[in-house]
């Protein structure tokens, strides 16, 4: 029987290690403003953070643009320990459809989602490497509907391939998800009712 890793504690270990007085940069993949809200209050305490909006899975285009603008609005209006720059990745839905090919009917939280996580985190690692970031991570672990064990395993694998450090996390811990709901109300954030892709929209 596999023992689950407490990724909140793994995150705390990393934070303890970097308390050396030097700046440490993080490229944080953000799926949406509500999830980013709590996560940014956490990571900006210890990292010089840029929010990376790379989500070719989001359907339709209007939904994608709305979520991007909400993230920008949030980072401009929410006071944080350090300022956050939003970086938009390339929006090419075909990239998502290619990795989802043959998995169109897979259940939510299954293989299609894992392929989508891999696509988005691989591009985040590539962008982090190109941009000179020390760490990359994601807000995806905030959602109670997503498996942080799977997401962190994917992130760690990609990190070894790209030579960029993975920031382990389980942002829903310590009432992180509840905090995101409170912040969403405070900043009147759009809270979507489906993860993003056309398959999750149809499923919901």
PDB file of C-alpha atoms in Angstrom:
ATOM      1  CA  UNK A   1       0.000   0.000   0.000  1.00  0.00           C
ATOM      2  CA  UNK A   2       1.463   3.331  -1.080  1.00  0.00           C
ATOM      3  CA  UNK A   3       1.705   6.024   1.564  1.00  0.00           C
ATOM      4  CA  UNK A   4       0.482   9.418   0.450  1.00  0.00           C
ATOM      5  CA  UNK A   5       3.018  12.225   0.605  1.00  0.00           C
ATOM      6  CA  UNK A   6       2.064  15.333   2.574  1.00  0.00           C
ATOM      7  CA  UNK A   7       2.944  17.960  -0.008  1.00  0.00           C
ATOM      8  CA  UNK A   8       2.085  20.819   2.324  1.00  0.00           C
ATOM      9  CA  UNK A   9       4.991  19.689   4.493  1.00  0.00           C
ATOM     10  CA  UNK A  10       7.165  19.292   1.389  1.00  0.00           C
ATOM     11  CA  UNK A  11       6.366  22.876   0.477  1.00  0.00           C
ATOM     12  CA  UNK A  12       7.308  24.030   3.959  1.00  0.00           C
ATOM     13  CA  UNK A  13      10.644  22.214   3.660  1.00  0.00           C
ATOM     14  CA  UNK A  14      11.452  24.104   0.477  1.00  0.00           C
ATOM     15  CA  UNK A  15      10.524  27.428   2.047  1.00  0.00           C
ATOM     16  CA  UNK A  16      12.766  26.688   5.017  1.00  0.00           C
ATOM     17  CA  UNK A  17      15.655  25.870   2.697  1.00  0.00           C
ATOM     18  CA  UNK A  18      15.415  29.114   0.727  1.00  0.00           C
ATOM     19  CA  UNK A  19      15.426  31.427   3.739  1.00  0.00           C
ATOM     20  CA  UNK A  20      18.957  32.524   2.942  1.00  0.00           C
ATOM     21  CA  UNK A  21      18.404  36.183   2.149  1.00  0.00           C
ATOM     22  CA  UNK A  22      18.659  35.630  -1.593  1.00  0.00           C
ATOM     23  CA  UNK A  23      15.841  36.205  -4.097  1.00  0.00           C
ATOM     24  CA  UNK A  24      14.242  33.022  -5.431  1.00  0.00           C
ATOM     25  CA  UNK A  25      12.061  33.183  -8.526  1.00  0.00           C
ATOM     26  CA  UNK A  26       8.930  31.152  -9.228  1.00  0.00           C
ATOM     27  CA  UNK A  27       6.875  30.725 -12.370  1.00  0.00           C
ATOM     28  CA  UNK A  28       3.456  29.689 -11.066  1.00  0.00           C
ATOM     29  CA  UNK A  29       1.092  28.104 -13.555  1.00  0.00           C
ATOM     30  CA  UNK A  30      -2.344  29.584 -12.889  1.00  0.00           C
ATOM     31  CA  UNK A  31      -5.527  27.934 -14.101  1.00  0.00           C
ATOM     32  CA  UNK A  32      -7.863  30.759 -13.040  1.00  0.00           C
ATOM     33  CA  UNK A  33      -8.154  33.774 -10.755  1.00  0.00           C
ATOM     34  CA  UNK A  34     -10.110  32.062  -7.936  1.00  0.00           C
ATOM     35  CA  UNK A  35      -7.463  29.350  -7.533  1.00  0.00           C
ATOM     36  CA  UNK A  36      -4.644  31.865  -7.929  1.00  0.00           C
ATOM     37  CA  UNK A  37      -6.078  34.118  -5.223  1.00  0.00           C
ATOM     38  CA  UNK A  38      -5.114  31.955  -2.264  1.00  0.00           C
ATOM     39  CA  UNK A  39      -1.990  30.499  -3.853  1.00  0.00           C
ATOM     40  CA  UNK A  40      -0.507  33.921  -4.566  1.00  0.00           C
ATOM     41  CA  UNK A  41      -1.011  35.025  -0.952  1.00  0.00           C
ATOM     42  CA  UNK A  42       1.123  32.028   0.035  1.00  0.00           C
ATOM     43  CA  UNK A  43       3.947  31.950  -2.506  1.00  0.00           C
ATOM     44  CA  UNK A  44       4.609  35.697  -2.666  1.00  0.00           C
ATOM     45  CA  UNK A  45       5.699  35.608   0.956  1.00  0.00           C
ATOM     46  CA  UNK A  46       8.807  33.696  -0.087  1.00  0.00           C
ATOM     47  CA  UNK A  47       9.200  33.902  -3.874  1.00  0.00           C
ATOM     48  CA  UNK A  48       9.484  36.544  -6.573  1.00  0.00           C
ATOM     49  CA  UNK A  49       6.497  35.208  -8.464  1.00  0.00           C
ATOM     50  CA  UNK A  50       5.209  35.496 -12.013  1.00  0.00           C
ATOM     51  CA  UNK A  51       1.798  34.045 -12.849  1.00  0.00           C
ATOM     52  CA  UNK A  52       1.867  31.934 -16.016  1.00  0.00           C
ATOM     53  CA  UNK A  53      -1.485  31.605 -17.757  1.00  0.00           C
ATOM     54  CA  UNK A  54      -1.064  28.657 -20.098  1.00  0.00           C
ATOM     55  CA  UNK A  55      -4.352  26.840 -20.550  1.00  0.00           C
ATOM     56  CA  UNK A  56      -5.011  25.688 -24.132  1.00  0.00           C
ATOM     57  CA  UNK A  57      -7.649  23.332 -22.717  1.00  0.00           C
ATOM     58  CA  UNK A  58     -10.067  26.162 -21.943  1.00  0.00           C
ATOM     59  CA  UNK A  59     -13.140  26.240 -24.174  1.00  0.00           C
ATOM     60  CA  UNK A  60     -14.473  28.378 -25.767  1.00  0.00           C
ATOM     61  CA  UNK A  61     -12.114  31.250 -26.629  1.00  0.00           C
ATOM     62  CA  UNK A  62     -14.364  33.773 -24.890  1.00  0.00           C
ATOM     63  CA  UNK A  63     -14.073  31.758 -21.680  1.00  0.00           C
ATOM     64  CA  UNK A  64     -10.297  31.694 -22.009  1.00  0.00           C
ATOM     65  CA  UNK A  65     -10.089  35.471 -22.452  1.00  0.00           C
ATOM     66  CA  UNK A  66     -12.437  36.123 -19.545  1.00  0.00           C
ATOM     67  CA  UNK A  67     -10.393  33.941 -17.179  1.00  0.00           C
ATOM     68  CA  UNK A  68      -7.175  35.623 -18.303  1.00  0.00           C
ATOM     69  CA  UNK A  69      -8.562  39.088 -17.695  1.00  0.00           C
ATOM     70  CA  UNK A  70      -9.852  38.055 -14.260  1.00  0.00           C
ATOM     71  CA  UNK A  71      -6.348  36.884 -13.337  1.00  0.00           C
ATOM     72  CA  UNK A  72      -4.895  40.198 -14.466  1.00  0.00           C
ATOM     73  CA  UNK A  73      -7.532  42.120 -12.541  1.00  0.00           C
ATOM     74  CA  UNK A  74      -6.823  40.102  -9.416  1.00  0.00           C
ATOM     75  CA  UNK A  75      -3.060  40.646  -9.489  1.00  0.00           C
ATOM     76  CA  UNK A  76      -3.569  44.358 -10.027  1.00  0.00           C
ATOM     77  CA  UNK A  77      -6.100  44.814  -7.219  1.00  0.00           C
ATOM     78  CA  UNK A  78      -5.053  42.373  -4.483  1.00  0.00           C
ATOM     79  CA  UNK A  79      -2.309  43.566  -2.124  1.00  0.00           C
ATOM     80  CA  UNK A  80       0.447  40.962  -1.938  1.00  0.00           C
ATOM     81  CA  UNK A  81       3.824  40.754  -0.172  1.00  0.00           C
ATOM     82  CA  UNK A  82       5.494  41.037  -3.591  1.00  0.00           C
ATOM     83  CA  UNK A  83       4.152  42.280  -6.941  1.00  0.00           C
ATOM     84  CA  UNK A  84       3.104  39.628  -9.464  1.00  0.00           C
ATOM     85  CA  UNK A  85       3.518  39.835 -13.220  1.00  0.00           C
ATOM     86  CA  UNK A  86       1.087  37.904 -15.429  1.00  0.00           C
ATOM     87  CA  UNK A  87       2.653  36.102 -18.376  1.00  0.00           C
ATOM     88  CA  UNK A  88       0.319  34.723 -21.020  1.00  0.00           C
ATOM     89  CA  UNK A  89       1.352  31.522 -22.732  1.00  0.00           C
ATOM     90  CA  UNK A  90       0.371  30.605 -26.280  1.00  0.00           C
ATOM     91  CA  UNK A  91      -3.300  29.798 -26.647  1.00  0.00           C
ATOM     92  CA  UNK A  92      -3.495  26.971 -29.155  1.00  0.00           C
ATOM     93  CA  UNK A  93      -6.471  24.685 -28.394  1.00  0.00           C
ATOM     94  CA  UNK A  94      -5.191  22.181 -30.939  1.00  0.00           C
ATOM     95  CA  UNK A  95      -2.328  21.369 -28.564  1.00  0.00           C
ATOM     96  CA  UNK A  96      -4.872  20.206 -26.013  1.00  0.00           C
ATOM     97  CA  UNK A  97      -6.971  18.256 -28.516  1.00  0.00           C
ATOM     98  CA  UNK A  98      -3.862  16.407 -29.659  1.00  0.00           C
ATOM     99  CA  UNK A  99      -3.007  15.135 -26.173  1.00  0.00           C
ATOM    100  CA  UNK A 100      -6.694  14.372 -25.502  1.00  0.00           C
ATOM    101  CA  UNK A 101      -7.073  12.343 -28.695  1.00  0.00           C
ATOM    102  CA  UNK A 102      -8.480   8.921 -27.871  1.00  0.00           C
ATOM    103  CA  UNK A 103      -9.350  10.077 -24.346  1.00  0.00           C
ATOM    104  CA  UNK A 104     -12.425  12.084 -25.224  1.00  0.00           C
ATOM    105  CA  UNK A 105     -14.703   9.737 -23.292  1.00  0.00           C
ATOM    106  CA  UNK A 106     -12.397   9.209 -20.332  1.00  0.00           C
ATOM    107  CA  UNK A 107     -13.998  10.072 -16.979  1.00  0.00           C
ATOM    108  CA  UNK A 108     -13.217  13.312 -15.210  1.00  0.00           C
ATOM    109  CA  UNK A 109     -10.108  13.061 -12.987  1.00  0.00           C
ATOM    110  CA  UNK A 110      -8.822  10.296 -15.260  1.00  0.00           C
ATOM    111  CA  UNK A 111      -6.246   9.847 -18.011  1.00  0.00           C
ATOM    112  CA  UNK A 112      -7.380  12.826 -20.078  1.00  0.00           C
ATOM    113  CA  UNK A 113      -6.890  15.130 -17.114  1.00  0.00           C
ATOM    114  CA  UNK A 114      -3.441  13.657 -16.463  1.00  0.00           C
ATOM    115  CA  UNK A 115      -2.483  14.301 -20.089  1.00  0.00           C
ATOM    116  CA  UNK A 116      -3.755  17.870 -19.740  1.00  0.00           C
ATOM    117  CA  UNK A 117      -1.749  18.418 -16.539  1.00  0.00           C
ATOM    118  CA  UNK A 118       1.349  17.114 -18.281  1.00  0.00           C
ATOM    119  CA  UNK A 119       0.846  19.415 -21.254  1.00  0.00           C
ATOM    120  CA  UNK A 120       0.422  22.526 -19.133  1.00  0.00           C
ATOM    121  CA  UNK A 121       3.187  21.769 -16.654  1.00  0.00           C
ATOM    122  CA  UNK A 122       5.634  20.843 -19.414  1.00  0.00           C
ATOM    123  CA  UNK A 123       5.104  24.223 -21.045  1.00  0.00           C
ATOM    124  CA  UNK A 124       5.438  25.916 -17.661  1.00  0.00           C
ATOM    125  CA  UNK A 125       8.776  24.184 -17.077  1.00  0.00           C
ATOM    126  CA  UNK A 126       9.951  25.122 -20.561  1.00  0.00           C
ATOM    127  CA  UNK A 127       8.969  28.758 -19.998  1.00  0.00           C
ATOM    128  CA  UNK A 128      10.638  28.730 -16.578  1.00  0.00           C
ATOM    129  CA  UNK A 129      13.840  27.366 -18.066  1.00  0.00           C
ATOM    130  CA  UNK A 130      13.828  29.928 -20.877  1.00  0.00           C
ATOM    131  CA  UNK A 131      12.943  32.767 -18.516  1.00  0.00           C
ATOM    132  CA  UNK A 132      15.593  31.916 -15.943  1.00  0.00           C
ATOM    133  CA  UNK A 133      13.215  31.000 -13.128  1.00  0.00           C
ATOM    134  CA  UNK A 134      14.556  28.810 -10.338  1.00  0.00           C
ATOM    135  CA  UNK A 135      11.235  27.086  -9.551  1.00  0.00           C
ATOM    136  CA  UNK A 136       7.980  26.274 -11.286  1.00  0.00           C
ATOM    137  CA  UNK A 137       4.713  25.190  -9.725  1.00  0.00           C
ATOM    138  CA  UNK A 138       0.946  25.247 -10.200  1.00  0.00           C
ATOM    139  CA  UNK A 139      -2.280  26.365  -8.573  1.00  0.00           C
ATOM    140  CA  UNK A 140      -3.964  23.122  -9.645  1.00  0.00           C
ATOM    141  CA  UNK A 141      -3.405  21.503  -6.243  1.00  0.00           C
ATOM    142  CA  UNK A 142      -5.855  23.941  -4.650  1.00  0.00           C
ATOM    143  CA  UNK A 143      -8.892  22.158  -6.057  1.00  0.00           C
ATOM    144  CA  UNK A 144     -10.455  19.399  -3.935  1.00  0.00           C
ATOM    145  CA  UNK A 145     -11.430  17.774  -7.254  1.00  0.00           C
ATOM    146  CA  UNK A 146      -7.821  17.256  -8.331  1.00  0.00           C
ATOM    147  CA  UNK A 147      -5.346  14.695  -7.001  1.00  0.00           C
ATOM    148  CA  UNK A 148      -2.303  16.466  -5.602  1.00  0.00           C
ATOM    149  CA  UNK A 149      -0.370  13.184  -5.564  1.00  0.00           C
ATOM    150  CA  UNK A 150      -0.720  12.874  -9.348  1.00  0.00           C
ATOM    151  CA  UNK A 151      -0.022  16.546 -10.042  1.00  0.00           C
ATOM    152  CA  UNK A 152       3.134  16.603  -7.922  1.00  0.00           C
ATOM    153  CA  UNK A 153       4.393  13.362  -9.454  1.00  0.00           C
ATOM    154  CA  UNK A 154       3.969  14.849 -12.925  1.00  0.00           C
ATOM    155  CA  UNK A 155       5.684  18.058 -11.865  1.00  0.00           C
ATOM    156  CA  UNK A 156       8.637  16.248 -10.337  1.00  0.00           C
ATOM    157  CA  UNK A 157       9.129  14.148 -13.477  1.00  0.00           C
ATOM    158  CA  UNK A 158       9.064  17.204 -15.727  1.00  0.00           C
ATOM    159  CA  UNK A 159      11.442  19.054 -13.419  1.00  0.00           C
ATOM    160  CA  UNK A 160      14.052  16.316 -13.837  1.00  0.00           C
ATOM    161  CA  UNK A 161      13.690  16.586 -17.609  1.00  0.00           C
ATOM    162  CA  UNK A 162      14.032  20.373 -17.800  1.00  0.00           C
ATOM    163  CA  UNK A 163      16.474  21.076 -15.001  1.00  0.00           C
ATOM    164  CA  UNK A 164      14.128  23.488 -13.208  1.00  0.00           C
ATOM    165  CA  UNK A 165      13.102  22.920  -9.600  1.00  0.00           C
ATOM    166  CA  UNK A 166       9.539  21.805  -8.935  1.00  0.00           C
ATOM    167  CA  UNK A 167       7.719  23.537  -6.094  1.00  0.00           C
ATOM    168  CA  UNK A 168       5.698  20.809  -4.339  1.00  0.00           C
ATOM    169  CA  UNK A 169       2.334  21.915  -3.015  1.00  0.00           C
ATOM    170  CA  UNK A 170      -1.058  21.000  -1.717  1.00  0.00           C
ATOM    171  CA  UNK A 171      -2.608  24.449  -1.589  1.00  0.00           C
ATOM    172  CA  UNK A 172      -5.993  23.196  -0.379  1.00  0.00           C
ATOM    173  CA  UNK A 173      -4.393  22.365   2.971  1.00  0.00           C
ATOM    174  CA  UNK A 174      -4.755  24.783   5.878  1.00  0.00           C
ATOM    175  CA  UNK A 175      -8.183  25.832   4.567  1.00  0.00           C
ATOM    176  CA  UNK A 176      -6.660  27.069   1.329  1.00  0.00           C
ATOM    177  CA  UNK A 177      -9.720  26.227  -0.738  1.00  0.00           C
ATOM    178  CA  UNK A 178     -12.036  27.964   1.724  1.00  0.00           C
ATOM    179  CA  UNK A 179      -9.735  30.995   1.672  1.00  0.00           C
ATOM    180  CA  UNK A 180      -9.977  31.098  -2.126  1.00  0.00           C
ATOM    181  CA  UNK A 181     -13.775  31.181  -1.880  1.00  0.00           C
ATOM    182  CA  UNK A 182     -13.604  34.086   0.587  1.00  0.00           C
ATOM    183  CA  UNK A 183     -11.163  35.982  -1.637  1.00  0.00           C
ATOM    184  CA  UNK A 184     -13.328  35.332  -4.678  1.00  0.00           C
ATOM    185  CA  UNK A 185     -16.241  36.974  -2.889  1.00  0.00           C
ATOM    186  CA  UNK A 186     -14.065  39.840  -1.670  1.00  0.00           C
ATOM    187  CA  UNK A 187     -12.780  40.648  -5.161  1.00  0.00           C
ATOM    188  CA  UNK A 188     -15.963  39.622  -6.978  1.00  0.00           C
ATOM    189  CA  UNK A 189     -14.116  37.040  -9.052  1.00  0.00           C
ATOM    190  CA  UNK A 190     -15.772  34.976 -11.736  1.00  0.00           C
ATOM    191  CA  UNK A 191     -15.996  31.400 -10.477  1.00  0.00           C
ATOM    192  CA  UNK A 192     -16.481  29.072 -13.433  1.00  0.00           C
ATOM    193  CA  UNK A 193     -18.631  25.965 -13.045  1.00  0.00           C
ATOM    194  CA  UNK A 194     -16.390  23.637 -15.084  1.00  0.00           C
ATOM    195  CA  UNK A 195     -12.663  22.985 -15.165  1.00  0.00           C
ATOM    196  CA  UNK A 196     -12.089  24.322 -18.640  1.00  0.00           C
ATOM    197  CA  UNK A 197     -12.173  21.881 -21.528  1.00  0.00           C
ATOM    198  CA  UNK A 198     -15.162  21.087 -23.712  1.00  0.00           C
ATOM    199  CA  UNK A 199     -15.342  17.592 -22.221  1.00  0.00           C
ATOM    200  CA  UNK A 200     -15.562  18.842 -18.642  1.00  0.00           C
ATOM    201  CA  UNK A 201     -18.155  21.406 -19.739  1.00  0.00           C
ATOM    202  CA  UNK A 202     -20.306  18.703 -21.293  1.00  0.00           C
ATOM    203  CA  UNK A 203     -19.767  16.435 -18.286  1.00  0.00           C
ATOM    204  CA  UNK A 204     -20.906  19.089 -15.835  1.00  0.00           C
TER     205      UNK A 204
END
